[in-house]
Short mmCIF file of C-alpha atoms in Angstrom, two decimals:
data_model
loop_
_atom_site.label_atom_id
_atom_site.label_comp_id
_atom_site.label_asym_id
_atom_site.label_seq_id
_atom_site.Cartn_x
_atom_site.Cartn_y
_atom_site.Cartn_z
CA UNK A 1 16.86 17.35 -17.72
CA UNK A 2 13.26 18.36 -17.68
CA UNK A 3 11.81 14.95 -18.42
CA UNK A 4 8.07 15.04 -18.88
CA UNK A 5 5.58 12.59 -20.27
CA UNK A 6 1.91 12.59 -21.09
CA UNK A 7 -0.13 11.55 -18.09
CA UNK A 8 -1.19 7.96 -18.48
CA UNK A 9 -3.70 6.64 -15.99
CA UNK A 10 -3.40 2.95 -15.28
CA UNK A 11 -6.46 2.71 -13.07
CA UNK A 12 -8.11 5.79 -11.64
CA UNK A 13 -9.76 6.02 -8.27
CA UNK A 14 -13.00 6.71 -10.11
CA UNK A 15 -12.76 3.16 -11.40
CA UNK A 16 -12.84 1.63 -7.94
CA UNK A 17 -14.75 -1.59 -8.39
CA UNK A 18 -15.17 -4.83 -6.53
CA UNK A 19 -13.44 -7.54 -8.55
CA UNK A 20 -13.03 -11.22 -7.99
CA UNK A 21 -9.62 -11.07 -9.62
CA UNK A 22 -8.31 -9.43 -6.46
CA UNK A 23 -10.10 -11.79 -4.15
CA UNK A 24 -7.03 -13.54 -2.74
CA UNK A 25 -6.82 -17.29 -3.32
CA UNK A 26 -9.83 -18.38 -1.28
CA UNK A 27 -12.41 -16.70 -3.52
CA UNK A 28 -15.33 -14.48 -2.69
CA UNK A 29 -17.13 -15.06 0.58
CA UNK A 30 -20.60 -14.03 1.65
CA UNK A 31 -22.22 -14.00 5.06
CA UNK A 32 -24.51 -16.74 3.80
CA UNK A 33 -21.50 -19.06 3.55
CA UNK A 34 -21.88 -20.21 7.13
CA UNK A 35 -22.56 -23.33 9.09
CA UNK A 36 -18.98 -24.42 9.51
CA UNK A 37 -19.54 -28.10 8.75
CA UNK A 38 -18.05 -27.82 5.25
CA UNK A 39 -15.21 -25.51 6.28
CA UNK A 40 -16.98 -22.35 5.14
CA UNK A 41 -16.69 -19.13 7.07
CA UNK A 42 -19.00 -18.72 10.08
CA UNK A 43 -19.42 -15.35 11.78
CA UNK A 44 -18.45 -15.51 15.45
CA UNK A 45 -21.50 -15.63 17.75
CA UNK A 46 -20.38 -12.56 19.68
CA UNK A 47 -20.17 -10.57 16.44
CA UNK A 48 -23.53 -11.85 15.24
CA UNK A 49 -25.04 -10.80 18.56
CA UNK A 50 -23.69 -7.26 18.12
CA UNK A 51 -25.13 -7.13 14.60
CA UNK A 52 -28.53 -8.42 15.79
CA UNK A 53 -28.60 -5.86 18.60
CA UNK A 54 -27.68 -2.99 16.30
CA UNK A 55 -24.46 -2.28 18.17
CA UNK A 56 -21.64 -0.52 16.28
CA UNK A 57 -19.07 -2.88 14.83
CA UNK A 58 -15.51 -2.56 16.13
CA UNK A 59 -13.34 -2.54 13.03
CA UNK A 60 -9.56 -2.39 13.30
CA UNK A 61 -7.13 -1.58 10.51
CA UNK A 62 -3.70 -3.04 11.34
CA UNK A 63 -1.18 -1.09 9.27
CA UNK A 64 2.37 -2.40 9.00
CA UNK A 65 3.88 0.89 10.26
CA UNK A 66 1.55 3.69 11.46
CA UNK A 67 4.55 6.04 11.83
CA UNK A 68 4.76 6.38 8.03
CA UNK A 69 3.24 9.51 6.50
CA UNK A 70 1.10 7.26 4.31
CA UNK A 71 -0.88 6.23 7.41
CA UNK A 72 -2.42 9.70 7.77
CA UNK A 73 -4.68 9.60 4.68
CA UNK A 74 -5.53 5.96 5.43
CA UNK A 75 -6.80 7.10 8.83
CA UNK A 76 -8.78 9.91 7.22
CA UNK A 77 -10.57 7.51 4.90
CA UNK A 78 -11.12 5.02 7.72
CA UNK A 79 -12.66 7.67 9.96
CA UNK A 80 -14.93 8.90 7.18
CA UNK A 81 -16.28 5.39 6.69
CA UNK A 82 -16.72 4.94 10.42
CA UNK A 83 -18.79 8.11 10.65
CA UNK A 84 -20.94 7.20 7.65
CA UNK A 85 -21.55 3.60 8.74
CA UNK A 86 -21.73 4.08 12.49
CA UNK A 87 -18.74 1.84 13.15
CA UNK A 88 -16.06 2.17 15.82
CA UNK A 89 -12.82 2.29 13.85
CA UNK A 90 -9.16 2.38 14.82
CA UNK A 91 -5.81 2.28 13.04
CA UNK A 92 -3.35 0.11 14.92
CA UNK A 93 0.01 -1.49 14.16
CA UNK A 94 3.68 -1.69 15.11
CA UNK A 95 5.75 1.48 14.91
CA UNK A 96 8.83 0.63 12.88
CA UNK A 97 7.23 -2.27 11.02
CA UNK A 98 8.00 -5.06 13.51
CA UNK A 99 6.11 -8.15 12.31
CA UNK A 100 6.34 -9.89 15.69
CA UNK A 101 4.68 -6.94 17.42
CA UNK A 102 1.95 -6.86 14.79
CA UNK A 103 1.22 -10.55 15.27
CA UNK A 104 1.13 -10.20 19.08
CA UNK A 105 -1.25 -7.23 18.92
CA UNK A 106 -3.64 -9.08 16.62
CA UNK A 107 -3.56 -12.25 18.69
CA UNK A 108 -4.57 -10.24 21.75
CA UNK A 109 -7.54 -8.72 19.91
CA UNK A 110 -8.67 -12.15 18.73
CA UNK A 111 -8.31 -13.78 22.14
CA UNK A 112 -10.13 -10.95 23.90
CA UNK A 113 -12.91 -10.91 21.29
CA UNK A 114 -12.46 -7.15 21.06
CA UNK A 115 -12.65 -6.86 17.27
CA UNK A 116 -15.58 -7.49 14.90
CA UNK A 117 -13.79 -6.90 11.60
CA UNK A 118 -10.10 -6.87 10.78
CA UNK A 119 -8.10 -5.42 7.89
CA UNK A 120 -4.38 -6.25 7.84
CA UNK A 121 -1.47 -4.65 6.00
CA UNK A 122 1.22 -7.23 6.69
CA UNK A 123 4.67 -6.21 7.87
CA UNK A 124 5.70 -9.66 6.65
CA UNK A 125 3.43 -11.87 4.56
CA UNK A 126 4.87 -15.07 6.02
CA UNK A 127 4.70 -13.86 9.62
CA UNK A 128 1.12 -12.59 9.39
CA UNK A 129 -0.30 -15.53 7.48
CA UNK A 130 -0.96 -17.70 10.58
CA UNK A 131 -2.68 -14.92 12.55
CA UNK A 132 -4.90 -14.09 9.57
CA UNK A 133 -5.93 -17.74 9.57
CA UNK A 134 -6.50 -17.53 13.33
CA UNK A 135 -8.88 -14.60 12.86
CA UNK A 136 -10.74 -16.40 10.07
CA UNK A 137 -11.11 -19.57 12.15
CA UNK A 138 -12.37 -17.46 15.08
CA UNK A 139 -15.19 -16.15 12.90
CA UNK A 140 -13.79 -12.63 12.48
CA UNK A 141 -14.16 -11.21 8.97
CA UNK A 142 -10.57 -10.54 7.87
CA UNK A 143 -9.19 -8.93 4.75
CA UNK A 144 -5.87 -7.50 3.67
CA UNK A 145 -5.51 -3.87 2.66
CA UNK A 146 -2.67 -1.83 1.19
CA UNK A 147 -0.43 -4.93 1.22
CA UNK A 148 -1.84 -8.11 -0.27
CA UNK A 149 -1.27 -11.53 1.32
CA UNK A 150 -2.72 -13.79 -1.36
CA UNK A 151 -1.59 -17.10 0.12
CA UNK A 152 -3.32 -16.40 3.44
CA UNK A 153 -6.95 -17.01 4.45
CA UNK A 154 -7.85 -13.39 3.84
CA UNK A 155 -11.38 -12.99 2.45
CA UNK A 156 -10.42 -10.23 0.04
CA UNK A 157 -7.91 -7.48 -0.69
CA UNK A 158 -8.45 -3.71 -0.74
CA UNK A 159 -5.67 -1.75 -2.38
CA UNK A 160 -3.45 -1.34 -5.37
CA UNK A 161 -2.18 -4.15 -7.58
CA UNK A 162 1.38 -3.88 -6.27
CA UNK A 163 3.16 -5.94 -8.91
CA UNK A 164 1.17 -4.24 -11.64
CA UNK A 165 2.00 -0.79 -10.26
CA UNK A 166 5.72 -1.62 -10.21
CA UNK A 167 5.62 -2.82 -13.78
CA UNK A 168 3.74 0.31 -14.85
CA UNK A 169 6.32 2.47 -13.07
CA UNK A 170 9.08 0.81 -15.10
CA UNK A 171 7.21 1.15 -18.38
CA UNK A 172 6.54 4.83 -17.75
CA UNK A 173 10.18 5.36 -16.85
CA UNK A 174 11.14 3.89 -20.23
CA UNK A 175 8.80 6.38 -21.87
CA UNK A 176 10.51 9.20 -19.99
CA UNK A 177 14.04 8.08 -20.80
CA UNK A 178 13.43 6.75 -24.28
CA UNK A 179 13.47 3.12 -25.40
CA UNK A 180 17.18 3.25 -26.27
CA UNK A 181 18.23 4.48 -22.82
CA UNK A 182 21.19 2.84 -21.12
CA UNK A 183 22.81 3.17 -17.73
CA UNK A 184 21.91 2.22 -14.18
CA UNK A 185 18.59 2.58 -12.36
CA UNK A 186 19.10 2.63 -8.59
CA UNK A 187 16.04 1.38 -6.67
CA UNK A 188 15.32 2.32 -3.06
CA UNK A 189 12.74 1.04 -0.54
CA UNK A 190 12.01 1.79 3.10
CA UNK A 191 11.70 -1.95 3.75
CA UNK A 192 13.10 -4.34 1.16
CA UNK A 193 12.04 -7.32 3.27
CA UNK A 194 8.34 -6.45 3.24
CA UNK A 195 5.94 -8.31 0.98
CA UNK A 196 4.64 -5.12 -0.63
CA UNK A 197 8.19 -4.05 -1.50
CA UNK A 198 9.04 -7.45 -2.93
CA UNK A 199 5.90 -7.46 -5.10
CA UNK A 200 6.37 -3.91 -6.36
CA UNK A 201 10.06 -4.47 -7.13
CA UNK A 202 9.23 -7.71 -8.93
CA UNK A 203 6.86 -5.82 -11.21
CA UNK A 204 9.43 -3.07 -11.74
CA UNK A 205 12.11 -5.59 -12.68
CA UNK A 206 9.74 -7.28 -15.13
CA UNK A 207 8.89 -3.93 -16.69
CA UNK A 208 12.56 -3.17 -17.45
CA UNK A 209 13.35 -6.65 -18.74
CA UNK A 210 14.90 -6.49 -22.19
CA UNK A 211 15.80 -2.81 -21.90
CA UNK A 212 19.33 -1.42 -21.87
CA UNK A 213 19.02 -0.37 -18.24
CA UNK A 214 20.81 -2.08 -15.36
CA UNK A 215 18.99 -2.28 -12.02
CA UNK A 216 20.96 -1.64 -8.83
CA UNK A 217 19.18 -2.67 -5.65
CA UNK A 218 16.68 -2.51 -4.18
CA UNK A 219 18.55 -0.72 -1.41
CA UNK A 220 16.94 -0.58 2.04
CA UNK A 221 16.82 2.95 3.48
CA UNK A 222 14.57 2.48 6.52
CA UNK A 223 11.81 4.75 7.79
CA UNK A 224 13.80 7.50 9.54
CA UNK A 225 14.18 10.47 7.12
CA UNK A 226 17.76 11.46 8.01
CA UNK A 227 18.97 7.88 7.94
CA UNK A 228 17.17 7.32 4.64
CA UNK A 229 18.86 10.34 3.10
CA UNK A 230 22.27 9.23 4.37
CA UNK A 231 21.76 5.77 2.86
CA UNK A 232 20.81 7.28 -0.49
CA UNK A 233 23.84 9.57 -0.34
CA UNK A 234 26.28 6.77 0.48
CA UNK A 235 24.76 4.47 -2.14
CA UNK A 236 24.97 7.07 -4.88
CA UNK A 237 28.57 7.92 -3.95
CA UNK A 238 29.52 4.41 -4.95
CA UNK A 239 27.75 4.48 -8.31
CA UNK A 240 28.60 5.85 -11.73
CA UNK A 241 26.60 5.95 -14.94
CA UNK A 242 23.27 6.35 -13.13
CA UNK A 243 20.43 7.33 -15.46
CA UNK A 244 17.52 7.14 -13.04
CA UNK A 245 16.46 6.57 -9.45
CA UNK A 246 13.22 4.78 -8.53
CA UNK A 247 11.59 4.85 -5.11
CA UNK A 248 9.17 2.03 -4.30
CA UNK A 249 7.26 4.03 -1.69
CA UNK A 250 6.58 7.49 -0.34
CA UNK A 251 9.61 8.02 1.80
CA UNK A 252 12.41 6.46 -0.23
CA UNK A 253 11.14 8.64 -3.08
CA UNK A 254 11.47 11.86 -1.07
CA UNK A 255 14.89 10.84 0.27
CA UNK A 256 16.12 10.16 -3.27
CA UNK A 257 14.64 13.42 -4.54
CA UNK A 258 16.30 15.39 -1.76
CA UNK A 259 19.69 13.91 -2.60
CA UNK A 260 19.17 14.56 -6.32
CA UNK A 261 18.30 18.21 -5.69
CA UNK A 262 21.06 18.89 -3.17
CA UNK A 263 23.76 17.11 -5.18
CA UNK A 264 22.98 19.10 -8.32
CA UNK A 265 21.97 16.04 -10.35
CA UNK A 266 18.40 17.08 -11.15
CA UNK A 267 19.31 17.76 -14.79
CA UNK A 268 21.07 14.45 -15.28
CA UNK A 269 19.12 11.83 -13.33
CA UNK A 270 15.42 11.05 -13.64
CA UNK A 271 13.62 10.42 -10.35
CA UNK A 272 10.35 8.48 -10.17
CA UNK A 273 8.43 7.10 -7.22
CA UNK A 274 5.20 6.50 -5.36
CA UNK A 275 2.67 8.52 -3.39
CA UNK A 276 2.07 12.26 -3.21
CA UNK A 277 3.46 13.69 -0.01
CA UNK A 278 3.85 17.46 0.31
CA UNK A 279 7.60 17.12 -0.27
CA UNK A 280 7.00 14.92 -3.32
CA UNK A 281 4.66 17.52 -4.80
CA UNK A 282 7.28 20.22 -4.25
CA UNK A 283 9.94 18.14 -6.00
CA UNK A 284 7.57 17.59 -8.93
CA UNK A 285 6.95 21.33 -9.18
CA UNK A 286 10.68 22.06 -9.16
CA UNK A 287 11.43 19.47 -11.85
CA UNK A 288 13.37 17.06 -9.63
CA UNK A 289 10.76 14.26 -9.66
CA UNK A 290 9.47 13.33 -13.11
CA UNK A 291 6.42 11.41 -11.94
CA UNK A 292 4.98 9.62 -8.95
CA UNK A 293 2.16 7.11 -8.67
CA UNK A 294 -0.76 7.74 -6.35
CA UNK A 295 -2.51 4.71 -4.87
CA UNK A 296 -5.31 6.63 -3.16
CA UNK A 297 -4.64 5.73 0.49
CA UNK A 298 -7.75 7.51 1.78
CA UNK A 299 -9.86 5.25 -0.43
CA UNK A 300 -8.01 2.22 0.91
CA UNK A 301 -8.94 3.18 4.47
CA UNK A 302 -12.53 3.93 3.53
CA UNK A 303 -13.11 0.78 1.48
CA UNK A 304 -11.47 -1.51 4.04
CA UNK A 305 -14.01 -0.42 6.66
CA UNK A 306 -16.94 -0.51 4.24
CA UNK A 307 -16.17 -3.99 2.92
CA UNK A 308 -15.99 -5.47 6.42
CA UNK A 309 -19.05 -3.59 7.70
CA UNK A 310 -21.24 -4.45 4.71
CA UNK A 311 -20.26 -8.11 4.91
CA UNK A 312 -21.17 -8.50 8.58
CA UNK A 313 -24.30 -6.33 8.58
CA UNK A 314 -25.76 -6.82 5.10
CA UNK A 315 -24.18 -10.06 3.92
CA UNK A 316 -22.50 -8.29 1.01
CA UNK A 317 -19.98 -10.49 -0.79
CA UNK A 318 -16.31 -9.81 -0.17
CA UNK A 319 -14.41 -10.06 -3.44
CA UNK A 320 -11.81 -7.31 -3.23
CA UNK A 321 -11.57 -3.66 -4.21
CA UNK A 322 -8.92 -2.17 -6.48
CA UNK A 323 -8.29 1.40 -5.34
CA UNK A 324 -6.31 2.19 -8.46
CA UNK A 325 -3.07 3.75 -9.67
CA UNK A 326 -2.60 7.13 -11.27
CA UNK A 327 0.51 8.80 -12.65
CA UNK A 328 1.04 12.28 -11.27
CA UNK A 329 3.24 14.79 -13.09
CA UNK A 330 3.53 18.55 -13.12
CA UNK A 331 0.63 18.68 -15.58
CA UNK A 332 -2.00 17.14 -13.26
CA UNK A 333 -0.45 17.82 -9.86
CA UNK A 334 -2.89 20.63 -9.05
CA UNK A 335 -5.80 18.16 -9.36
CA UNK A 336 -4.21 15.54 -7.12
CA UNK A 337 -4.76 15.51 -3.33
CA UNK A 338 -1.64 15.47 -1.16
CA UNK A 339 -1.38 12.32 0.96
CA UNK A 340 0.03 13.62 4.23
#
């Protein structure tokens, strides 16, 4: 079926604004909130010395899995901010999404005092929470980006409202299928155990509540493309009455779309997902994917650096930045940048 819907923008990148609503439980923090005696944040002396001497800040973005295609546009935005602001920037993180490796890498940076600003996309919210607190207590400005960790001591969050984006995905799917639609919706994720996946799926589940659709999953497919495709294939072989497939991220979306195209089900199963990889764009053009949701990863990389830099150098309040969500269909695909 050629299922199409009018493009509905939830939040566009043009509407990127600092907002206290995304500030992560501890509230907005400014560089003036120092002294330490009342528990407020105090910039580490070694960082303050670099600021006073006009030295470039060393800002690290710790992404939960740099091997993902989504990391490429994040790096592009990060590097653009580094060039504009005169900061030394680097994307780091554990290949394969190992939370223990991410924690160890961050602890080393903190202990060696080799980082002046830290943005973290947590492989596991629970696992990263203590090391985020460790950075904060060490006087290192620390935020979350891409993946929120609201119960941590992060000073702000830069990225998409994950639960809200999942709910919007479900609501748009209902528009595509029709309010009286029935059948199964099979949900896939590259990492069902990750906080971002849990939040996005929670929103998706809420968005379908009360509908006639039955959710199957989420099913973990992993990060390796061939293995992801095989998991989708084996999962779908055991299902009947499937009306739609939903990917919660870039790569489960492309794996699901590939199976749908190769199995000859493009006319019978709606496919929706996240991010705009080259493959995703091609599946939209061919009518296999009905819509995807862009979360502007380049802006996430850019704003993460800018927020940390401006806080340390200018005392600008950290309150969070929403980088937005936008539905991408065949109608507006030509105006949407590819994210790999």
